Every structure is written in structure tokens, then in C-alpha cells.
Tab-separated table of N, CA and C in Angstrom:
chain	number	residue	atom	x	y	z
A	845	MET	N	52.307	61.596	185.755
A	845	MET	CA	53.238	60.574	185.311
A	845	MET	C	52.474	59.562	184.482
A	846	ALA	N	53.040	59.213	183.359
A	846	ALA	CA	52.403	58.231	182.489
A	846	ALA	C	52.615	56.838	183.050
A	847	SER	N	51.729	55.977	182.674
A	847	SER	CA	51.848	54.608	183.169
A	847	SER	C	52.959	53.875	182.448
A	848	LEU	N	53.447	52.836	183.074
A	848	LEU	CA	54.479	52.006	182.474
A	848	LEU	C	53.983	51.411	181.172
A	849	ALA	N	52.720	51.045	181.097
A	849	ALA	CA	52.174	50.449	179.880
A	849	ALA	C	52.295	51.408	178.712
A	850	CYS	N	52.043	52.679	178.941
A	850	CYS	CA	52.155	53.665	177.871
A	850	CYS	C	53.611	53.830	177.455
A	851	ALA	N	54.505	53.887	178.425
A	851	ALA	CA	55.917	54.093	178.123
A	851	ALA	C	56.494	52.940	177.324
A	852	ALA	N	55.961	51.767	177.487
A	852	ALA	CA	56.529	50.586	176.850
A	852	ALA	C	55.898	50.277	175.494
A	853	THR	N	54.907	51.031	175.090
A	853	THR	CA	54.259	50.748	173.818
A	853	THR	C	54.626	51.787	172.788
A	854	THR	N	54.428	51.445	171.536
A	854	THR	CA	54.700	52.398	170.474
A	854	THR	C	53.460	53.189	170.119
A	855	GLY	N	52.329	52.881	170.728
A	855	GLY	CA	51.094	53.560	170.421
A	855	GLY	C	50.868	54.834	171.206
A	856	CYS	N	51.759	55.212	172.090
A	856	CYS	CA	51.594	56.429	172.862
A	856	CYS	C	51.742	57.636	171.954
A	857	ASP	N	51.055	58.683	172.271
A	857	ASP	CA	51.104	59.889	171.475
A	857	ASP	C	52.327	60.707	171.876
A	858	THR	N	53.494	60.328	171.349
A	858	THR	CA	54.716	61.048	171.649
A	858	THR	C	55.401	61.413	170.348
A	859	PRO	N	55.834	62.668	170.179
A	859	PRO	CA	56.495	63.069	168.949
A	859	PRO	C	57.754	62.256	168.663
A	860	ALA	N	58.477	61.848	169.697
A	860	ALA	CA	59.720	61.114	169.499
A	860	ALA	C	59.477	59.701	168.991
A	861	ALA	N	58.275	59.176	169.166
A	861	ALA	CA	57.987	57.801	168.762
A	861	ALA	C	58.168	57.598	167.270
A	862	ALA	N	58.033	58.650	166.478
A	862	ALA	CA	58.145	58.527	165.027
A	862	ALA	C	59.585	58.618	164.545
A	863	LYS	N	60.541	58.867	165.404
A	863	LYS	CA	61.931	59.069	165.007
A	863	LYS	C	62.704	57.787	164.733
A	864	GLY	N	62.185	56.651	165.057
A	864	GLY	CA	62.889	55.406	164.799
A	864	GLY	C	62.720	54.429	165.930
A	865	PRO	N	63.498	53.337	165.864
A	865	PRO	CA	63.355	52.302	166.889
A	865	PRO	C	63.834	52.799	168.261
A	866	PHE	N	63.209	52.248	169.277
A	866	PHE	CA	63.545	52.595	170.653
A	866	PHE	C	64.610	51.635	171.138
A	867	THR	N	65.825	52.125	171.317
A	867	THR	CA	66.949	51.299	171.772
A	867	THR	C	67.633	51.994	172.952
A	868	PRO	N	67.007	51.946	174.120
A	868	PRO	CA	67.563	52.642	175.282
A	868	PRO	C	68.784	51.931	175.859
A	869	SER	N	69.592	52.716	176.530
A	869	SER	CA	70.719	52.196	177.290
A	869	SER	C	70.507	52.636	178.736
A	870	TYR	N	70.223	51.670	179.589
A	870	TYR	CA	69.955	51.970	180.995
A	870	TYR	C	71.284	52.039	181.732
A	871	GLU	N	71.597	53.193	182.280
A	871	GLU	CA	72.914	53.468	182.857
A	871	GLU	C	73.020	53.191	184.342
A	872	GLY	N	71.906	52.917	185.014
A	872	GLY	CA	72.002	52.555	186.417
A	872	GLY	C	71.012	53.261	187.321
A	873	VAL	N	70.881	52.687	188.508
A	873	VAL	CA	69.962	53.192	189.533
A	873	VAL	C	70.725	53.337	190.841
A	874	GLU	N	70.564	54.479	191.486
A	874	GLU	CA	71.058	54.668	192.849
A	874	GLU	C	69.834	54.774	193.749
A	875	THR	N	69.841	54.025	194.824
A	875	THR	CA	68.709	54.000	195.739
A	875	THR	C	69.147	54.537	197.090
A	876	ARG	N	68.346	55.435	197.641
A	876	ARG	CA	68.640	55.993	198.959
A	876	ARG	C	67.389	55.923	199.827
A	877	LEU	N	67.512	55.255	200.959
A	877	LEU	CA	66.426	55.241	201.924
A	877	LEU	C	66.474	56.565	202.671
A	878	LEU	N	65.415	57.358	202.545
A	878	LEU	CA	65.400	58.679	203.166
A	878	LEU	C	64.914	58.617	204.609
A	879	ASP	N	63.816	57.884	204.839
A	879	ASP	CA	63.269	57.794	206.184
A	879	ASP	C	62.206	56.709	206.218
A	880	GLY	N	62.454	55.642	206.928
A	880	GLY	CA	61.466	54.575	207.079
A	880	GLY	C	60.998	53.996	205.764
A	881	ASP	N	59.877	54.493	205.268
A	881	ASP	CA	59.295	53.964	204.039
A	881	ASP	C	59.449	54.919	202.859
A	882	LEU	N	60.227	55.980	203.013
A	882	LEU	CA	60.441	56.984	201.975
A	882	LEU	C	61.756	56.702	201.261
A	883	VAL	N	61.686	56.488	199.928
A	883	VAL	CA	62.861	56.065	199.172
A	883	VAL	C	63.067	56.972	197.966
A	884	ASN	N	64.326	57.336	197.730
A	884	ASN	CA	64.719	58.180	196.608
A	884	ASN	C	65.466	57.325	195.581
A	885	PHE	N	65.094	57.464	194.318
A	885	PHE	CA	65.728	56.719	193.229
A	885	PHE	C	66.305	57.708	192.227
A	886	HIS	N	67.606	57.558	191.939
A	886	HIS	CA	68.260	58.331	190.892
A	886	HIS	C	68.553	57.363	189.756
A	887	VAL	N	67.953	57.622	188.597
A	887	VAL	CA	68.161	56.768	187.436
A	887	VAL	C	68.792	57.584	186.322
A	888	SER	N	69.545	56.913	185.475
A	888	SER	CA	70.101	57.585	184.300
A	888	SER	C	70.045	56.625	183.119
A	889	MET	N	69.801	57.201	181.951
A	889	MET	CA	69.690	56.387	180.743
A	889	MET	C	69.984	57.239	179.516
A	890	ARG	N	70.326	56.572	178.450
A	890	ARG	CA	70.504	57.204	177.145
A	890	ARG	C	69.477	56.600	176.196
A	891	GLY	N	69.119	57.350	175.195
A	891	GLY	CA	68.185	56.839	174.202
A	891	GLY	C	66.725	56.958	174.597
A	892	ALA	N	66.431	57.706	175.648
A	892	ALA	CA	65.031	57.910	176.039
A	892	ALA	C	64.329	58.722	174.952
A	893	ARG	N	63.066	58.410	174.724
A	893	ARG	CA	62.280	59.175	173.767
A	893	ARG	C	61.813	60.482	174.373
A	894	ASN	N	61.583	60.441	175.673
A	894	ASN	CA	61.116	61.612	176.407
A	894	ASN	C	61.133	61.269	177.892
A	895	GLN	N	60.599	62.160	178.711
A	895	GLN	CA	60.650	61.952	180.164
A	895	GLN	C	59.839	60.752	180.610
A	896	ILE	N	58.864	60.317	179.837
A	896	ILE	CA	58.046	59.171	180.212
A	896	ILE	C	58.904	57.909	180.338
A	897	ASP	N	59.876	57.748	179.455
A	897	ASP	CA	60.761	56.585	179.531
A	897	ASP	C	61.592	56.604	180.807
A	898	VAL	N	62.045	57.773	181.206
A	898	VAL	CA	62.837	57.913	182.435
A	898	VAL	C	61.959	57.629	183.659
A	899	GLU	N	60.742	58.127	183.642
A	899	GLU	CA	59.808	57.876	184.737
A	899	GLU	C	59.489	56.390	184.859
A	900	ALA	N	59.365	55.706	183.722
A	900	ALA	CA	59.091	54.265	183.745
A	900	ALA	C	60.266	53.500	184.356
A	901	TYR	N	61.479	53.911	184.040
A	901	TYR	CA	62.677	53.288	184.606
A	901	TYR	C	62.689	53.446	186.129
A	902	ALA	N	62.372	54.639	186.609
A	902	ALA	CA	62.319	54.874	188.058
A	902	ALA	C	61.205	54.054	188.703
A	903	GLU	N	60.075	53.943	188.027
A	903	GLU	CA	58.960	53.155	188.555
A	903	GLU	C	59.341	51.684	188.685
A	904	CYS	N	60.089	51.185	187.723
A	904	CYS	CA	60.545	49.796	187.790
A	904	CYS	C	61.491	49.590	188.972
A	905	ALA	N	62.374	50.546	189.182
A	905	ALA	CA	63.280	50.469	190.328
A	905	ALA	C	62.497	50.481	191.636
A	906	ALA	N	61.480	51.320	191.719
A	906	ALA	CA	60.669	51.401	192.938
A	906	ALA	C	59.921	50.099	193.190
A	907	ALA	N	59.388	49.506	192.132
A	907	ALA	CA	58.650	48.248	192.279
A	907	ALA	C	59.555	47.142	192.807
A	908	GLN	N	60.726	47.009	192.210
A	908	GLN	CA	61.640	45.952	192.640
A	908	GLN	C	62.139	46.197	194.057
A	909	TYR	N	62.426	47.444	194.381
A	909	TYR	CA	62.887	47.774	195.724
A	909	TYR	C	61.828	47.407	196.761
A	910	ALA	N	60.575	47.730	196.466
A	910	ALA	CA	59.484	47.386	197.386
A	910	ALA	C	59.442	45.872	197.607
A	911	LEU	N	59.570	45.109	196.537
A	911	LEU	CA	59.542	43.646	196.662
A	911	LEU	C	60.726	43.126	197.468
A	912	ILE	N	61.905	43.679	197.229
A	912	ILE	CA	63.104	43.269	197.971
A	912	ILE	C	62.915	43.494	199.471
A	913	ARG	N	62.251	44.585	199.819
A	913	ARG	CA	62.010	44.929	201.225
A	913	ARG	C	60.824	44.189	201.828
A	914	GLY	N	60.160	43.365	201.017
A	914	GLY	CA	59.024	42.605	201.517
A	914	GLY	C	57.703	43.346	201.486
A	915	TYR	N	57.637	44.416	200.711
A	915	TYR	CA	56.418	45.203	200.576
A	915	TYR	C	55.757	44.921	199.239
A	916	GLY	N	54.465	45.171	199.162
A	916	GLY	CA	53.748	44.884	197.932
A	916	GLY	C	53.338	46.101	197.127
A	917	PHE	N	53.537	47.295	197.701
A	917	PHE	CA	53.023	48.482	197.036
A	917	PHE	C	53.980	49.657	197.175
A	918	ALA	N	53.819	50.615	196.277
A	918	ALA	CA	54.568	51.864	196.345
A	918	ALA	C	53.634	52.990	195.906
A	919	ARG	N	53.922	54.171	196.385
A	919	ARG	CA	53.159	55.349	195.973
A	919	ARG	C	54.133	56.399	195.476
A	920	HIS	N	53.894	56.871	194.273
A	920	HIS	CA	54.746	57.880	193.652
A	920	HIS	C	54.488	59.241	194.277
A	921	LEU	N	55.551	59.912	194.696
A	921	LEU	CA	55.416	61.259	195.245
A	921	LEU	C	55.829	62.321	194.232
A	922	ARG	N	56.998	62.114	193.591
A	922	ARG	CA	57.437	63.070	192.580
A	922	ARG	C	58.576	62.476	191.760
A	923	THR	N	58.722	62.970	190.541
A	923	THR	CA	59.870	62.646	189.698
A	923	THR	C	60.287	63.909	188.963
A	924	ASN	N	61.552	64.247	189.073
A	924	ASN	CA	62.140	65.337	188.295
A	924	ASN	C	63.027	64.711	187.228
A	925	VAL	N	62.891	65.176	186.000
A	925	VAL	CA	63.660	64.626	184.888
A	925	VAL	C	64.453	65.743	184.228
A	926	ASP	N	65.698	65.414	183.859
A	926	ASP	CA	66.591	66.367	183.211
A	926	ASP	C	67.345	65.638	182.107
A	927	GLU	N	67.631	66.329	181.021
A	927	GLU	CA	68.416	65.747	179.929
A	927	GLU	C	69.522	66.719	179.554
A	928	GLU	N	70.726	66.191	179.437
A	928	GLU	CA	71.866	66.997	179.021
A	928	GLU	C	72.811	66.136	178.205
A	929	GLY	N	73.082	66.549	176.994
A	929	GLY	CA	74.017	65.835	176.127
A	929	GLY	C	73.604	64.402	175.842
A	930	GLY	N	72.316	64.147	175.795
A	930	GLY	CA	71.830	62.798	175.513
A	930	GLY	C	71.705	61.896	176.729
A	931	LEU	N	72.141	62.371	177.894
A	931	LEU	CA	72.001	61.594	179.127
A	931	LEU	C	70.778	62.107	179.881
A	932	TRP	N	69.820	61.218	180.062
A	932	TRP	CA	68.601	61.536	180.791
A	932	TRP	C	68.767	61.083	182.233
A	933	ARG	N	68.365	61.946	183.165
A	933	ARG	CA	68.437	61.604	184.587
A	933	ARG	C	67.086	61.838	185.235
A	934	GLY	N	66.738	60.914	186.111
A	934	GLY	CA	65.503	61.048	186.863
A	934	GLY	C	65.786	60.988	188.345
A	935	ASP	N	65.097	61.804	189.095
A	935	ASP	CA	65.199	61.857	190.548
A	935	ASP	C	63.779	61.655	191.071
A	936	ALA	N	63.476	60.441	191.536
A	936	ALA	CA	62.118	60.077	191.922
A	936	ALA	C	62.047	59.719	193.392
A	937	VAL	N	60.913	60.028	194.005
A	937	VAL	CA	60.675	59.670	195.397
A	937	VAL	C	59.369	58.884	195.481
A	938	TYR	N	59.443	57.761	196.185
A	938	TYR	CA	58.297	56.885	196.407
A	938	TYR	C	58.219	56.534	197.880
A	939	THR	N	57.026	56.207	198.337
A	939	THR	CA	56.878	55.535	199.620
A	939	THR	C	56.587	54.075	199.296
A	940	ILE	N	57.028	53.184	200.157
A	940	ILE	CA	56.733	51.763	199.983
A	940	ILE	C	55.895	51.314	201.174
A	941	SER	N	55.008	50.342	200.940
A	941	SER	CA	54.138	49.907	202.024
A	941	SER	C	53.654	48.481	201.800
A	942	PRO	N	53.290	47.805	202.884
A	942	PRO	CA	52.789	46.432	202.771
A	942	PRO	C	51.352	46.371	202.258
A	943	ALA	N	50.583	47.442	202.450
A	943	ALA	CA	49.184	47.495	202.020
A	943	ALA	C	49.021	48.629	201.008
A	944	LEU	N	47.978	48.557	200.230
A	944	LEU	CA	47.719	49.583	199.227
A	944	LEU	C	47.572	50.940	199.909
A	945	PRO	N	48.478	51.874	199.590
A	945	PRO	CA	48.398	53.189	200.221
A	945	PRO	C	47.293	54.036	199.595
A	946	ARG	N	46.915	55.076	200.303
A	946	ARG	CA	45.944	56.021	199.769
A	946	ARG	C	46.589	56.798	198.629
A	947	GLY	N	45.764	57.298	197.758
A	947	GLY	CA	46.259	58.133	196.672
A	947	GLY	C	46.024	57.495	195.319
A	948	SER	N	46.159	58.303	194.299
A	948	SER	CA	45.889	57.830	192.938
A	948	SER	C	47.146	57.390	192.204
A	949	ARG	N	48.302	57.648	192.747
A	949	ARG	CA	49.550	57.320	192.054
A	949	ARG	C	50.253	56.135	192.710
A	950	THR	N	49.493	55.080	192.940
A	950	THR	CA	50.027	53.885	193.593
A	950	THR	C	50.346	52.825	192.553
A	951	ILE	N	51.278	51.950	192.910
A	951	ILE	CA	51.602	50.832	192.034
A	951	ILE	C	51.597	49.535	192.844
A	952	ASP	N	51.150	48.492	192.198
A	952	ASP	CA	51.255	47.140	192.739
A	952	ASP	C	52.643	46.670	192.321
A	953	ALA	N	53.528	46.485	193.271
A	953	ALA	CA	54.930	46.200	192.970
A	953	ALA	C	55.111	44.931	192.155
A	954	GLU	N	54.379	43.888	192.461
A	954	GLU	CA	54.535	42.625	191.740
A	954	GLU	C	54.088	42.752	190.285
A	955	VAL	N	52.956	43.365	190.066
A	955	VAL	CA	52.437	43.555	188.704
A	955	VAL	C	53.377	44.447	187.898
A	956	THR	N	53.838	45.522	188.510
A	956	THR	CA	54.736	46.448	187.833
A	956	THR	C	56.068	45.788	187.507
A	957	ALA	N	56.625	45.025	188.436
A	957	ALA	CA	57.896	44.335	188.191
A	957	ALA	C	57.771	43.347	187.033
A	958	LEU	N	56.654	42.653	186.941
A	958	LEU	CA	56.432	41.736	185.819
A	958	LEU	C	56.377	42.493	184.500
A	959	ALA	N	55.687	43.635	184.481
A	959	ALA	CA	55.612	44.448	183.265
A	959	ALA	C	56.992	44.977	182.876
A	960	CYS	N	57.784	45.352	183.863
A	960	CYS	CA	59.141	45.836	183.592
A	960	CYS	C	59.982	44.733	182.949
A	961	ALA	N	59.905	43.544	183.494
A	961	ALA	CA	60.651	42.414	182.939
A	961	ALA	C	60.202	42.116	181.511
A	962	GLU	N	58.897	42.135	181.261
A	962	GLU	CA	58.368	41.872	179.921
A	962	GLU	C	58.824	42.922	178.924
A	963	ASN	N	58.999	44.165	179.385
A	963	ASN	CA	59.370	45.251	178.502
A	963	ASN	C	60.884	45.521	178.481
A	964	GLY	N	61.650	44.691	179.162
A	964	GLY	CA	63.102	44.811	179.129
A	964	GLY	C	63.661	46.000	179.903
A	965	ILE	N	62.905	46.488	180.869
A	965	ILE	CA	63.385	47.602	181.685
A	965	ILE	C	64.019	47.025	182.945
A	966	PRO	N	65.300	47.289	183.157
A	966	PRO	CA	65.973	46.715	184.330
A	966	PRO	C	65.471	47.324	185.628
A	967	MET	N	65.687	46.587	186.707
A	967	MET	CA	65.264	47.031	188.030
A	967	MET	C	66.471	47.031	188.958
A	968	VAL	N	66.241	47.371	190.207
A	968	VAL	CA	67.323	47.452	191.214
A	968	VAL	C	68.113	46.154	191.236
């Protein structure tokens, strides 16, 4: 999964980046608590350049959700992305925790939420 910083910049090496301005339409987030600290996020959007934009949207939702629950961190487990007729959908699963979890795919919820706000990506 690409970082939010890459998804929000025009300098990423993506073929779609050369097609014109990025004007996404964020269609919403559904959040489901699966078990304790395991959370599923379903996001949908139009105007994504590629799956990285959808993954960034899900990451923003996870960051805000962690903060709402009083946690400071999240760990990405998986994201499945699908596009049909211009509608991009992401199905992401994260764990949330009060302390930095083990693993390489962790996010600091506060830092990520600030980056999402700066880049105009809505959250939960």
C-alpha cells in the first residue's frame, strides 16, 4: 500500500497522473467493528487516478476512527480495491490500538488525520 503522502502528491509515478487535474468525489465510508480492535472500512469514490487514491481514502477513515475511539494508532491488514463504471470501491481492514502495534504497515492516527485534512480527503 502506498503512503498517503504519495497518494496526495502529483509527483508519484502513476500513469493516470498525466491525464489531467485530480478532482475526486468521495462517495462515503461505511465502518463496521468486526471484533474488539478489528475494523472494516468500505469506501467508495469517483475520479480516483488508481487504487492508491482509494487506499488513501480508507487510511484516512481508519485514522479518524481510531481517534474517535480514543486510540492513537492503526495497523493496516488488507485493502481490496475494485472499479466498475467509474465507481471505485475499497474494502479495508485495520486494527486500532492505544500503543504503536508491531508490524511495518502502522499509522499514527493523529499525524495521518492531519495529512488527510491538509489534502482534502474526508474522514469518518
